[in-house]
Short mmCIF file of C-alpha atoms and ligand atoms in Angstrom, two decimals:
data_model
loop_
_atom_site.label_atom_id
_atom_site.label_comp_id
_atom_site.label_asym_id
_atom_site.label_seq_id
_atom_site.Cartn_x
_atom_site.Cartn_y
_atom_site.Cartn_z
CA MET A 1 155.41 102.59 87.16
CA LEU A 2 155.16 99.72 84.73
CA TYR A 3 151.95 98.15 83.52
CA ARG A 4 151.86 95.05 81.42
CA PHE A 5 150.89 95.88 77.88
CA SER A 6 147.98 93.39 77.98
CA THR A 7 146.50 95.08 81.06
CA ILE A 8 146.60 98.43 79.35
CA MET A 9 144.95 96.92 76.28
CA THR A 10 142.18 95.33 78.39
CA VAL A 11 141.44 98.62 80.11
CA MET A 12 141.28 100.42 76.78
CA VAL A 13 138.96 97.84 75.25
CA LEU A 14 136.63 97.89 78.27
CA ALA A 15 136.55 101.67 78.30
CA GLY A 16 135.72 101.60 74.61
CA LEU A 17 132.83 99.18 75.18
CA ALA A 18 131.39 101.28 78.02
CA ASP A 19 131.58 104.32 75.81
CA ALA A 20 129.81 102.56 72.96
CA ALA A 21 127.06 101.37 75.31
CA SER A 22 126.41 104.81 76.76
CA ALA A 23 126.50 106.41 73.33
CA GLN A 24 124.09 103.92 71.81
CA GLU A 25 120.87 105.47 70.64
CA ILE A 26 117.73 104.05 72.21
CA ALA A 27 114.36 103.97 70.39
CA LEU A 28 111.10 104.14 72.38
CA LYS A 29 107.69 103.09 71.11
CA GLY A 30 105.10 105.86 71.42
CA ILE A 31 101.32 105.70 71.08
CA THR A 32 98.44 108.18 71.39
CA SER A 33 94.89 107.44 72.49
CA PHE A 34 93.46 110.23 70.31
CA ALA A 35 93.32 110.18 66.52
CA GLU A 36 96.61 111.14 64.89
CA LYS A 37 97.02 114.82 64.00
CA THR A 38 93.88 115.84 65.91
CA PHE A 39 93.84 118.45 68.67
CA TYR A 40 94.56 116.18 71.66
CA SER A 41 97.40 114.34 69.90
CA ARG A 42 99.12 117.49 68.67
CA GLY A 43 101.01 118.29 71.89
CA PHE A 44 102.38 114.75 71.95
CA GLU A 45 103.37 114.96 68.29
CA ARG A 46 105.24 118.20 68.92
CA PHE A 47 106.93 116.60 71.95
CA ILE A 48 108.07 113.68 69.75
CA GLU A 49 109.41 116.07 67.10
CA LYS A 50 111.44 117.87 69.75
CA VAL A 51 112.78 114.65 71.29
CA ASN A 52 113.75 113.32 67.87
CA ALA A 53 115.47 116.60 66.94
CA ASP A 54 117.29 117.13 70.27
CA GLY A 55 117.95 113.43 70.80
CA LYS A 56 119.76 112.54 67.56
CA GLY A 57 122.18 109.73 68.37
CA VAL A 58 120.90 109.62 71.97
CA ILE A 59 117.18 108.83 72.08
CA GLN A 60 114.38 108.65 69.53
CA ILE A 61 110.64 107.96 69.70
CA ASN A 62 109.02 105.78 67.07
CA TYR A 63 105.46 107.04 66.74
CA ILE A 64 103.19 104.06 66.24
CA GLY A 65 100.09 106.26 65.95
CA GLY A 66 96.62 106.37 67.45
CA PRO A 67 93.37 104.40 67.80
CA LYS A 68 93.90 102.69 64.44
CA ALA A 69 96.84 100.93 66.04
CA MET A 70 95.34 100.43 69.54
CA PRO A 71 91.91 101.10 71.16
CA PRO A 72 92.16 104.12 73.51
CA PHE A 73 90.96 102.25 76.57
CA GLU A 74 93.80 99.71 76.15
CA VAL A 75 96.61 102.25 76.09
CA GLY A 76 97.00 102.24 79.91
CA ASN A 77 97.57 98.52 80.04
CA ALA A 78 99.98 98.61 77.09
CA LEU A 79 101.99 101.26 78.92
CA LYS A 80 101.92 99.37 82.22
CA THR A 81 103.13 96.13 80.68
CA GLY A 82 105.74 97.78 78.47
CA VAL A 83 104.08 96.91 75.15
CA VAL A 84 104.63 100.62 74.52
CA ASP A 85 107.20 102.83 76.26
CA ILE A 86 105.51 106.20 76.13
CA ALA A 87 101.87 107.16 75.73
CA ASN A 88 99.60 110.15 75.24
CA ALA A 89 96.36 109.68 77.16
CA THR A 90 93.83 111.17 79.53
CA GLY A 91 93.21 109.67 82.98
CA ALA A 92 89.65 108.69 82.07
CA PHE A 93 91.05 106.15 79.58
CA TYR A 94 92.86 104.07 82.22
CA THR A 95 90.57 104.20 85.27
CA ASN A 96 90.47 100.38 85.05
CA LEU A 97 94.05 100.41 86.38
CA MET A 98 94.13 103.68 88.28
CA PRO A 99 90.75 105.24 89.12
CA GLU A 100 92.52 108.22 90.73
CA ALA A 101 93.84 109.37 87.32
CA ASP A 102 90.39 110.70 86.47
CA ALA A 103 90.78 113.23 89.32
CA TRP A 104 93.10 115.34 87.11
CA LYS A 105 89.93 116.73 85.52
CA LEU A 106 89.06 118.34 88.89
CA THR A 107 92.18 120.51 89.22
CA GLU A 108 91.36 124.16 89.78
CA ARG A 109 95.00 125.25 90.00
CA PRO A 110 97.72 125.31 87.33
CA MET A 111 100.08 122.33 87.09
CA ALA A 112 103.02 124.53 88.14
CA GLU A 113 101.27 125.02 91.50
CA ILE A 114 100.32 121.34 91.78
CA ARG A 115 103.95 120.38 91.17
CA LYS A 116 104.92 122.73 94.05
CA ASN A 117 102.16 121.94 96.55
CA GLY A 118 102.79 118.19 96.73
CA GLY A 119 99.89 117.14 94.54
CA TYR A 120 102.12 115.95 91.71
CA ALA A 121 104.35 113.95 94.07
CA TYR A 122 101.27 112.36 95.62
CA MET A 123 99.93 111.34 92.21
CA ALA A 124 103.40 110.19 91.10
CA LYS A 125 103.40 107.46 93.76
CA ILE A 126 100.04 106.18 92.56
CA TYR A 127 101.24 106.24 88.92
CA GLU A 128 104.25 104.19 89.96
CA GLN A 129 102.23 101.65 91.95
CA LYS A 130 99.23 101.20 89.70
CA LEU A 131 100.45 102.06 86.20
CA ASN A 132 104.20 101.35 86.45
CA GLY A 133 104.37 104.83 84.95
CA ILE A 134 105.69 108.33 85.36
CA LEU A 135 103.56 111.29 84.29
CA LEU A 136 105.98 113.49 82.35
CA ALA A 137 103.85 116.39 81.14
CA ARG A 138 100.26 117.55 81.16
CA HIS A 139 100.02 119.37 77.86
CA ILE A 140 96.27 120.08 78.02
CA ASP A 141 94.84 122.24 80.84
CA SER A 142 92.52 125.29 81.07
CA ASN A 143 90.23 123.47 78.64
CA PRO A 144 86.70 122.98 80.01
CA PHE A 145 84.29 120.18 79.14
CA HIS A 146 80.80 120.85 77.81
CA ILE A 147 77.56 119.02 77.07
CA TYR A 148 76.74 118.92 73.34
CA LEU A 149 73.17 118.04 72.30
CA THR A 150 70.96 117.27 69.34
CA LYS A 151 67.85 118.32 71.34
CA PRO A 152 67.43 121.46 73.46
CA ILE A 153 67.05 121.56 77.24
CA SER A 154 65.54 124.45 79.19
CA LYS A 155 66.70 123.72 82.72
CA VAL A 156 69.55 121.99 84.55
CA ASP A 157 68.04 118.56 84.02
CA LEU A 158 69.08 115.78 81.63
CA THR A 159 66.18 113.41 82.36
CA GLY A 160 65.14 111.48 79.26
CA LEU A 161 68.41 112.10 77.41
CA LYS A 162 70.89 109.44 76.45
CA LEU A 163 74.42 110.82 76.38
CA ARG A 164 77.77 109.48 75.25
CA ILE A 165 80.31 109.51 78.07
CA THR A 166 83.69 108.45 79.37
CA PRO A 167 84.40 108.24 83.13
CA VAL A 168 84.94 112.04 83.03
CA TYR A 169 81.21 112.77 82.78
CA ARG A 170 79.53 109.69 84.27
CA ASP A 171 78.76 110.88 87.79
CA PHE A 172 77.75 114.39 86.78
CA PHE A 173 75.46 113.42 83.89
CA GLN A 174 73.83 110.66 85.92
CA SER A 175 73.26 113.05 88.83
CA LEU A 176 71.30 115.25 86.39
CA GLY A 177 69.13 112.30 85.36
CA ALA A 178 70.75 111.27 82.05
CA THR A 179 71.12 107.75 80.74
CA VAL A 180 74.73 107.23 79.74
CA VAL A 181 76.65 105.09 77.27
CA GLN A 182 80.43 104.91 77.23
CA THR A 183 82.22 105.02 73.88
CA ALA A 184 85.67 105.81 72.56
CA PRO A 185 85.86 109.12 70.67
CA GLY A 186 86.04 107.18 67.39
CA GLU A 187 82.46 105.94 67.86
CA VAL A 188 80.79 109.27 68.61
CA TYR A 189 79.99 110.23 65.02
CA THR A 190 78.19 106.98 64.23
CA ALA A 191 76.31 107.06 67.55
CA LEU A 192 75.04 110.56 66.71
CA GLU A 193 74.24 109.66 63.11
CA ARG A 194 72.20 106.62 64.13
CA GLY A 195 70.41 108.52 66.88
CA VAL A 196 71.80 106.10 69.49
CA VAL A 197 72.66 109.14 71.63
CA ASP A 198 71.12 112.61 72.05
CA GLY A 199 74.47 114.19 72.72
CA TYR A 200 77.89 113.75 74.22
CA GLY A 201 80.43 115.12 76.62
CA TRP A 202 83.60 116.62 75.14
CA PRO A 203 85.87 119.59 75.85
CA ILE A 204 85.39 122.97 74.16
CA THR A 205 87.99 122.15 71.47
CA GLY A 206 88.16 119.40 68.88
CA ILE A 207 84.58 118.66 67.80
CA PHE A 208 85.52 119.56 64.21
CA ASP A 209 88.36 117.03 64.09
CA LEU A 210 86.03 114.06 63.66
CA GLY A 211 83.12 115.90 62.02
CA TRP A 212 80.77 115.96 65.03
CA HIS A 213 79.73 119.57 64.32
CA GLU A 214 77.62 118.19 61.47
CA LYS A 215 75.42 116.36 63.99
CA THR A 216 75.59 118.84 66.88
CA LYS A 217 72.82 121.43 67.38
CA TYR A 218 73.46 122.81 70.88
CA ARG A 219 76.31 123.40 73.32
CA VAL A 220 75.48 123.86 76.99
CA ASP A 221 77.34 126.63 78.85
CA PRO A 222 79.03 127.05 81.23
CA GLY A 223 81.79 124.49 80.83
CA PHE A 224 83.02 122.47 83.78
CA TYR A 225 86.30 120.80 84.94
CA SER A 226 89.62 121.10 83.11
CA ALA A 227 90.48 118.50 80.49
CA GLU A 228 93.76 116.71 81.09
CA VAL A 229 95.86 115.02 78.44
CA SER A 230 99.33 113.91 79.45
CA ILE A 231 102.44 112.11 78.30
CA VAL A 232 103.28 109.12 80.48
CA ILE A 233 106.38 106.91 80.29
CA ASN A 234 106.74 103.30 81.43
CA LYS A 235 108.81 103.33 84.64
CA SER A 236 110.96 100.32 83.75
CA THR A 237 111.87 102.02 80.46
CA TRP A 238 112.64 105.24 82.32
CA ASP A 239 114.89 103.49 84.83
CA LYS A 240 116.99 102.07 81.97
CA LEU A 241 117.72 105.47 80.43
CA ASN A 242 121.09 107.14 81.03
CA PRO A 243 121.26 110.77 82.26
CA ALA A 244 121.65 112.20 78.74
CA GLN A 245 118.60 110.30 77.48
CA LYS A 246 116.55 111.35 80.52
CA LYS A 247 117.52 114.96 79.97
CA VAL A 248 116.23 114.99 76.39
CA ILE A 249 112.89 113.63 77.64
CA THR A 250 112.51 115.87 80.71
CA ASP A 251 113.49 119.01 78.76
CA ALA A 252 110.92 118.28 76.05
CA ALA A 253 108.32 117.45 78.73
CA ALA A 254 108.88 120.73 80.61
CA TRP A 255 108.76 122.59 77.28
CA ILE A 256 105.40 121.13 76.29
CA GLU A 257 103.81 121.40 79.77
CA ALA A 258 104.76 125.10 79.89
CA GLN A 259 102.61 125.62 76.80
CA ALA A 260 99.45 124.02 78.30
CA SER A 261 97.91 127.38 79.24
CA GLN A 262 97.97 128.36 75.55
CA THR A 263 95.02 126.01 75.16
CA VAL A 264 92.95 129.08 76.13
CA LYS A 265 93.60 130.60 72.67
CA GLU A 266 92.43 127.40 71.02
CA ASN A 267 89.29 127.48 73.21
CA GLU A 268 88.42 130.92 71.84
CA ALA A 269 89.06 129.84 68.24
CA ASP A 270 86.79 126.80 68.55
CA ILE A 271 84.02 128.81 70.26
CA ALA A 272 84.01 131.11 67.20
CA LYS A 273 84.11 128.15 64.83
CA GLN A 274 81.15 126.48 66.59
CA LYS A 275 79.19 129.71 66.31
CA ALA A 276 79.98 129.96 62.61
CA ALA A 277 78.86 126.34 62.18
CA GLY A 278 75.44 127.27 63.59
CA ILE A 279 75.77 125.49 66.93
CA GLN A 280 73.44 127.27 69.35
CA VAL A 281 74.45 127.96 72.93
CA ILE A 282 72.10 127.05 75.77
CA GLU A 283 73.50 129.13 78.59
CA PHE A 284 72.70 128.75 82.26
CA LYS A 285 73.43 132.18 83.67
CA GLY A 286 73.91 133.64 87.14
CA ALA A 287 72.83 131.44 90.03
CA GLU A 288 71.65 128.69 87.68
CA GLY A 289 75.08 128.56 86.00
CA ALA A 290 76.85 128.55 89.36
CA ASP A 291 74.56 125.74 90.53
CA PHE A 292 75.33 123.76 87.34
CA ARG A 293 79.09 124.03 87.96
CA LYS A 294 78.76 123.24 91.66
CA LYS A 295 76.79 120.11 90.82
CA ALA A 296 79.54 119.10 88.35
CA TYR A 297 82.31 119.39 90.96
CA ASP A 298 80.24 117.85 93.75
CA ALA A 299 79.37 114.83 91.59
CA GLY A 300 82.96 114.59 90.28
CA TRP A 301 84.55 114.54 93.72
CA ALA A 302 81.88 112.20 95.11
CA GLY A 303 82.79 109.79 92.30
CA VAL A 304 86.53 110.00 93.01
CA LEU A 305 85.95 109.57 96.77
CA LYS A 306 83.73 106.55 96.18
CA GLN A 307 86.41 104.86 94.02
CA SER A 308 89.32 105.79 96.26
CA PRO A 309 88.33 107.30 99.63
CA GLU A 310 91.80 107.88 101.08
CA HIS A 311 93.61 109.13 97.97
CA GLY A 312 90.51 111.06 96.89
CA ALA A 313 90.44 113.12 100.09
CA LYS A 314 94.15 113.97 99.75
CA LEU A 315 93.82 114.86 96.06
CA ARG A 316 90.95 117.20 96.81
CA GLU A 317 93.20 119.19 99.16
CA PHE A 318 95.90 119.52 96.46
CA PHE A 319 93.63 120.09 93.45
CA ALA A 320 90.53 122.04 94.53
CA LYS A 321 90.25 125.79 94.98
CA LYS A 322 90.17 126.60 98.67
O1 173 B 1 85.33 112.63 76.13
C1 173 B 1 86.37 111.98 76.18
O2 173 B 1 86.66 111.08 75.39
C2 173 B 1 87.32 112.33 77.23
O3 173 B 1 87.24 111.80 78.30
C3 173 B 1 88.36 113.37 76.96
C4 173 B 1 89.26 113.72 77.95
C5 173 B 1 90.21 114.69 77.68
C6 173 B 1 90.27 115.28 76.44
C7 173 B 1 89.38 114.93 75.47
C8 173 B 1 88.41 113.97 75.71
#
């Protein structure tokens, strides 16, 4: 069969263009809502290193940085609108857009199970609708929150105390009688130093990153909930990626999420470090401790259900221990 030379040339040129387009490296903008190189940014930073190593010539992430570049409570909106392509954040930082995201803190099952039991798929729809996002990997789990204080308490009662919060702690601390003030992590040190607050909520790890141990006298045990920090990608960005680019991202995401349970080792290390720093533990034991934790979960779920009755009830079935 005979083809005209010009037709053959056209086909070759078009094929060449398509090839060039699919081979073109794409660069995504990445931001974290925690200070750079601190505990809750580290998983994201390792994820970026892996993407940039595996994705040479295919996909790269330009790391813009943390709260110096953008206030943490604005990261959700920046992700939704595509100002950034990929973000490291906790659900409590974007409840303005998606109140249900704060329910991640109430999971009592590992993410592997929540991905199997339908809980992840249920949340994924809400991420798509409300955040124009896709949750790629939860790299922090098995990491309880605690109350840290500058004054002691002797019973499960926070009356008369003013505590720094985010949405994570609001309902629980208020149910125990505390007055609350919301701040970004970057403002905690100054609030403690000026005596604006008598303590703060924070997970078991990371209080040394921003120097809070200097101003912290007591930690209340037991811990409650399970801190969540995740990598989320803008859905419009995701939809533009070719299969090879998506694979680099999903492989790195699975790799980092699989390491989330290792947080437990870090928990132990920071418990020892807090002890060495002279932070005293106020421990509610036995029935009192169980009551403290029950109150935390009851207040937490009541808060989620109030914000989002229908989704809240479903999420409780997927997330809570039966
Ligand atoms: O206390 C906080 O700022 C907060 O909500 C949080 C959530 C997850 C990890 C670390 C902090």
